[in-house]
mmCIF file of C-alpha atoms in Angstrom:
data_model
loop_
_atom_site.group_PDB
_atom_site.id
_atom_site.type_symbol
_atom_site.label_atom_id
_atom_site.label_comp_id
_atom_site.label_asym_id
_atom_site.label_seq_id
_atom_site.Cartn_x
_atom_site.Cartn_y
_atom_site.Cartn_z
ATOM 1 C CA UNK A 450 0.000 0.000 0.000
ATOM 2 C CA UNK A 451 1.263 3.416 -0.845
ATOM 3 C CA UNK A 452 0.447 6.758 0.609
ATOM 4 C CA UNK A 453 -0.494 9.241 -2.032
ATOM 5 C CA UNK A 454 -2.703 12.160 -2.600
ATOM 6 C CA UNK A 455 -4.303 13.305 -5.745
ATOM 7 C CA UNK A 456 -7.703 13.660 -7.337
ATOM 8 C CA UNK A 457 -10.114 11.461 -5.480
ATOM 9 C CA UNK A 458 -7.532 10.339 -2.906
ATOM 10 C CA UNK A 459 -6.980 11.372 0.629
ATOM 11 C CA UNK A 460 -3.429 11.804 1.838
ATOM 12 C CA UNK A 461 -2.489 8.867 4.086
ATOM 13 C CA UNK A 462 -5.388 6.703 2.931
ATOM 14 C CA UNK A 463 -4.866 3.204 1.660
ATOM 15 C CA UNK A 464 -4.996 2.786 -2.079
ATOM 16 C CA UNK A 465 -6.297 -0.735 -1.778
ATOM 17 C CA UNK A 466 -2.925 -2.363 -1.324
ATOM 18 C CA UNK A 467 -3.769 -3.690 2.088
ATOM 19 C CA UNK A 468 -6.656 -5.351 3.839
ATOM 20 C CA UNK A 469 -8.523 -3.005 6.076
ATOM 21 C CA UNK A 470 -11.901 -1.664 6.822
ATOM 22 C CA UNK A 471 -13.797 -1.558 3.590
ATOM 23 C CA UNK A 472 -11.193 -3.772 1.797
ATOM 24 C CA UNK A 473 -12.127 -5.668 -1.340
ATOM 25 C CA UNK A 474 -11.431 -9.165 -2.558
ATOM 26 C CA UNK A 475 -8.701 -7.659 -4.763
ATOM 27 C CA UNK A 476 -7.070 -6.410 -1.583
ATOM 28 C CA UNK A 477 -7.232 -9.902 -0.096
ATOM 29 C CA UNK A 478 -5.827 -11.456 -3.271
ATOM 30 C CA UNK A 479 -2.993 -8.936 -3.329
ATOM 31 C CA UNK A 480 -2.253 -9.607 0.337
ATOM 32 C CA UNK A 481 -2.263 -13.360 -0.288
ATOM 33 C CA UNK A 482 0.088 -12.888 -3.245
ATOM 34 C CA UNK A 483 2.404 -10.755 -1.111
ATOM 35 C CA UNK A 484 2.333 -13.385 1.628
ATOM 36 C CA UNK A 485 3.068 -16.112 -0.928
ATOM 37 C CA UNK A 486 5.950 -14.058 -2.348
ATOM 38 C CA UNK A 487 7.328 -13.529 1.157
ATOM 39 C CA UNK A 488 7.000 -17.243 1.874
ATOM 40 C CA UNK A 489 8.758 -18.019 -1.416
ATOM 41 C CA UNK A 490 11.600 -15.651 -0.490
ATOM 42 C CA UNK A 491 11.865 -17.258 2.941
ATOM 43 C CA UNK A 492 11.817 -20.707 1.332
ATOM 44 C CA UNK A 493 14.457 -19.663 -1.203
ATOM 45 C CA UNK A 494 16.595 -18.264 1.603
ATOM 46 C CA UNK A 495 16.190 -21.520 3.534
ATOM 47 C CA UNK A 496 17.178 -23.543 0.447
ATOM 48 C CA UNK A 497 20.151 -21.258 -0.154
ATOM 49 C CA UNK A 498 21.114 -21.562 3.516
ATOM 50 C CA UNK A 499 20.877 -25.349 3.310
ATOM 51 C CA UNK A 500 22.970 -25.338 0.122
ATOM 52 C CA UNK A 501 25.556 -23.145 1.832
ATOM 53 C CA UNK A 502 25.640 -25.521 4.804
ATOM 54 C CA UNK A 503 26.168 -28.478 2.462
ATOM 55 C CA UNK A 504 28.910 -26.604 0.599
ATOM 56 C CA UNK A 505 30.517 -25.646 3.911
ATOM 57 C CA UNK A 506 30.438 -29.259 5.115
ATOM 58 C CA UNK A 507 31.974 -30.430 1.823
ATOM 59 C CA UNK A 508 34.707 -27.798 2.075
ATOM 60 C CA UNK A 509 35.334 -28.770 5.695
ATOM 61 C CA UNK A 510 35.539 -32.474 4.792
ATOM 62 C CA UNK A 511 37.853 -31.663 1.898
ATOM 63 C CA UNK A 512 40.107 -29.570 4.139
ATOM 64 C CA UNK A 513 40.179 -32.330 6.768
ATOM 65 C CA UNK A 514 41.081 -34.916 4.114
ATOM 66 C CA UNK A 515 43.797 -32.666 2.730
ATOM 67 C CA UNK A 516 45.164 -32.193 6.256
ATOM 68 C CA UNK A 517 45.187 -35.973 6.767
ATOM 69 C CA UNK A 518 46.963 -36.435 3.426
ATOM 70 C CA UNK A 519 49.559 -33.799 4.311
ATOM 71 C CA UNK A 520 50.124 -35.434 7.714
ATOM 72 C CA UNK A 521 50.615 -38.830 6.044
ATOM 73 C CA UNK A 522 53.021 -37.264 3.557
ATOM 74 C CA UNK A 523 54.869 -35.568 6.420
ATOM 75 C CA UNK A 524 55.208 -38.859 8.297
ATOM 76 C CA UNK A 525 56.498 -40.549 5.134
ATOM 77 C CA UNK A 526 59.030 -37.745 4.667
ATOM 78 C CA UNK A 527 60.092 -38.037 8.321
ATOM 79 C CA UNK A 528 60.509 -41.783 7.893
ATOM 80 C CA UNK A 529 62.570 -41.281 4.742
ATOM 81 C CA UNK A 530 64.696 -38.652 6.498
ATOM 82 C CA UNK A 531 65.272 -40.987 9.450
ATOM 83 C CA UNK A 532 66.203 -43.851 7.120
ATOM 84 C CA UNK A 533 68.548 -41.570 5.179
ATOM 85 C CA UNK A 534 70.127 -40.386 8.419
ATOM 86 C CA UNK A 535 70.667 -43.995 9.529
ATOM 87 C CA UNK A 536 72.148 -44.866 6.117
ATOM 88 C CA UNK A 537 74.448 -41.855 6.297
ATOM 89 C CA UNK A 538 75.561 -42.814 9.803
ATOM 90 C CA UNK A 539 76.215 -46.382 8.643
ATOM 91 C CA UNK A 540 78.164 -45.171 5.605
ATOM 92 C CA UNK A 541 80.163 -42.804 7.800
ATOM 93 C CA UNK A 542 81.068 -45.631 10.165
ATOM 94 C CA UNK A 543 82.028 -47.854 7.222
ATOM 95 C CA UNK A 544 84.149 -45.059 5.722
ATOM 96 C CA UNK A 545 85.878 -44.459 9.059
ATOM 97 C CA UNK A 546 86.588 -48.199 9.317
ATOM 98 C CA UNK A 547 87.984 -48.281 5.782
ATOM 99 C CA UNK A 548 90.078 -45.195 6.450
ATOM 100 C CA UNK A 549 91.558 -46.837 9.565
ATOM 101 C CA UNK A 550 92.278 -49.968 7.501
ATOM 102 C CA UNK A 551 94.017 -47.862 4.830
ATOM 103 C CA UNK A 552 96.189 -46.175 7.483
ATOM 104 C CA UNK A 553 97.082 -49.604 8.895
ATOM 105 C CA UNK A 554 98.039 -50.905 5.425
ATOM 106 C CA UNK A 555 100.032 -47.735 4.697
ATOM 107 C CA UNK A 556 101.979 -48.216 7.943
ATOM 108 C CA UNK A 557 102.568 -51.864 7.052
ATOM 109 C CA UNK A 558 103.685 -50.908 3.530
ATOM 110 C CA UNK A 559 106.030 -48.244 4.938
ATOM 111 C CA UNK A 560 107.591 -50.842 7.268
ATOM 112 C CA UNK A 561 107.978 -53.333 4.407
ATOM 113 C CA UNK A 562 109.615 -50.647 2.227
ATOM 114 C CA UNK A 563 112.070 -49.879 5.019
ATOM 115 C CA UNK A 564 112.853 -53.605 5.416
ATOM 116 C CA UNK A 565 113.286 -53.919 1.635
ATOM 117 C CA UNK A 566 115.591 -50.896 1.494
ATOM 118 C CA UNK A 567 117.631 -52.273 4.421
ATOM 119 C CA UNK A 568 117.852 -55.697 2.749
ATOM 120 C CA UNK A 569 118.771 -54.082 -0.552
ATOM 121 C CA UNK A 570 121.476 -51.992 1.155
ATOM 122 C CA UNK A 571 122.802 -55.136 2.892
ATOM 123 C CA UNK A 572 122.818 -56.972 -0.437
ATOM 124 C CA UNK A 573 124.672 -54.088 -2.068
ATOM 125 C CA UNK A 574 127.244 -54.166 0.771
ATOM 126 C CA UNK A 575 127.558 -57.947 0.407
ATOM 127 C CA UNK A 576 127.939 -57.638 -3.378
ATOM 128 C CA UNK A 577 130.569 -54.930 -2.913
ATOM 129 C CA UNK A 578 132.406 -57.062 -0.326
ATOM 130 C CA UNK A 579 132.279 -60.096 -2.610
ATOM 131 C CA UNK A 580 133.524 -58.026 -5.529
ATOM 132 C CA UNK A 581 136.333 -56.612 -3.367
ATOM 133 C CA UNK A 582 137.247 -60.123 -2.164
ATOM 134 C CA UNK A 583 137.251 -61.404 -5.735
ATOM 135 C CA UNK A 584 139.412 -58.489 -6.824
ATOM 136 C CA UNK A 585 141.816 -59.086 -3.930
ATOM 137 C CA UNK A 586 142.038 -62.798 -4.739
ATOM 138 C CA UNK A 587 142.782 -62.128 -8.361
#
């Protein structure tokens, strides 16, 4: 209902848009249509609200699943990192053992070289003595 004034109208009087004293069946029909439209809007809002709730629940479930997936991936990465760390530690220990073995063999080789050089020097002295004895006998 609108408030208007003009020829044949009284300012502030109903123009038939509402049901009141002296209302007509057109007024009742219009009021029923307005009520139906309001109910339709309320129903549409309820449907939209329900759709939003469903969408929100789906988004929440999706986020929870993604979080679970990320946690699983994180645990797998932690496991791989731990395994790699253990492998590295094992390789380091093996390398240190090999390095100690190399040092031991180098020391042994150095000792054998010294023995060889001493034996070679003794042989050279013996050869020189034999040559000198042969020269003196001749």
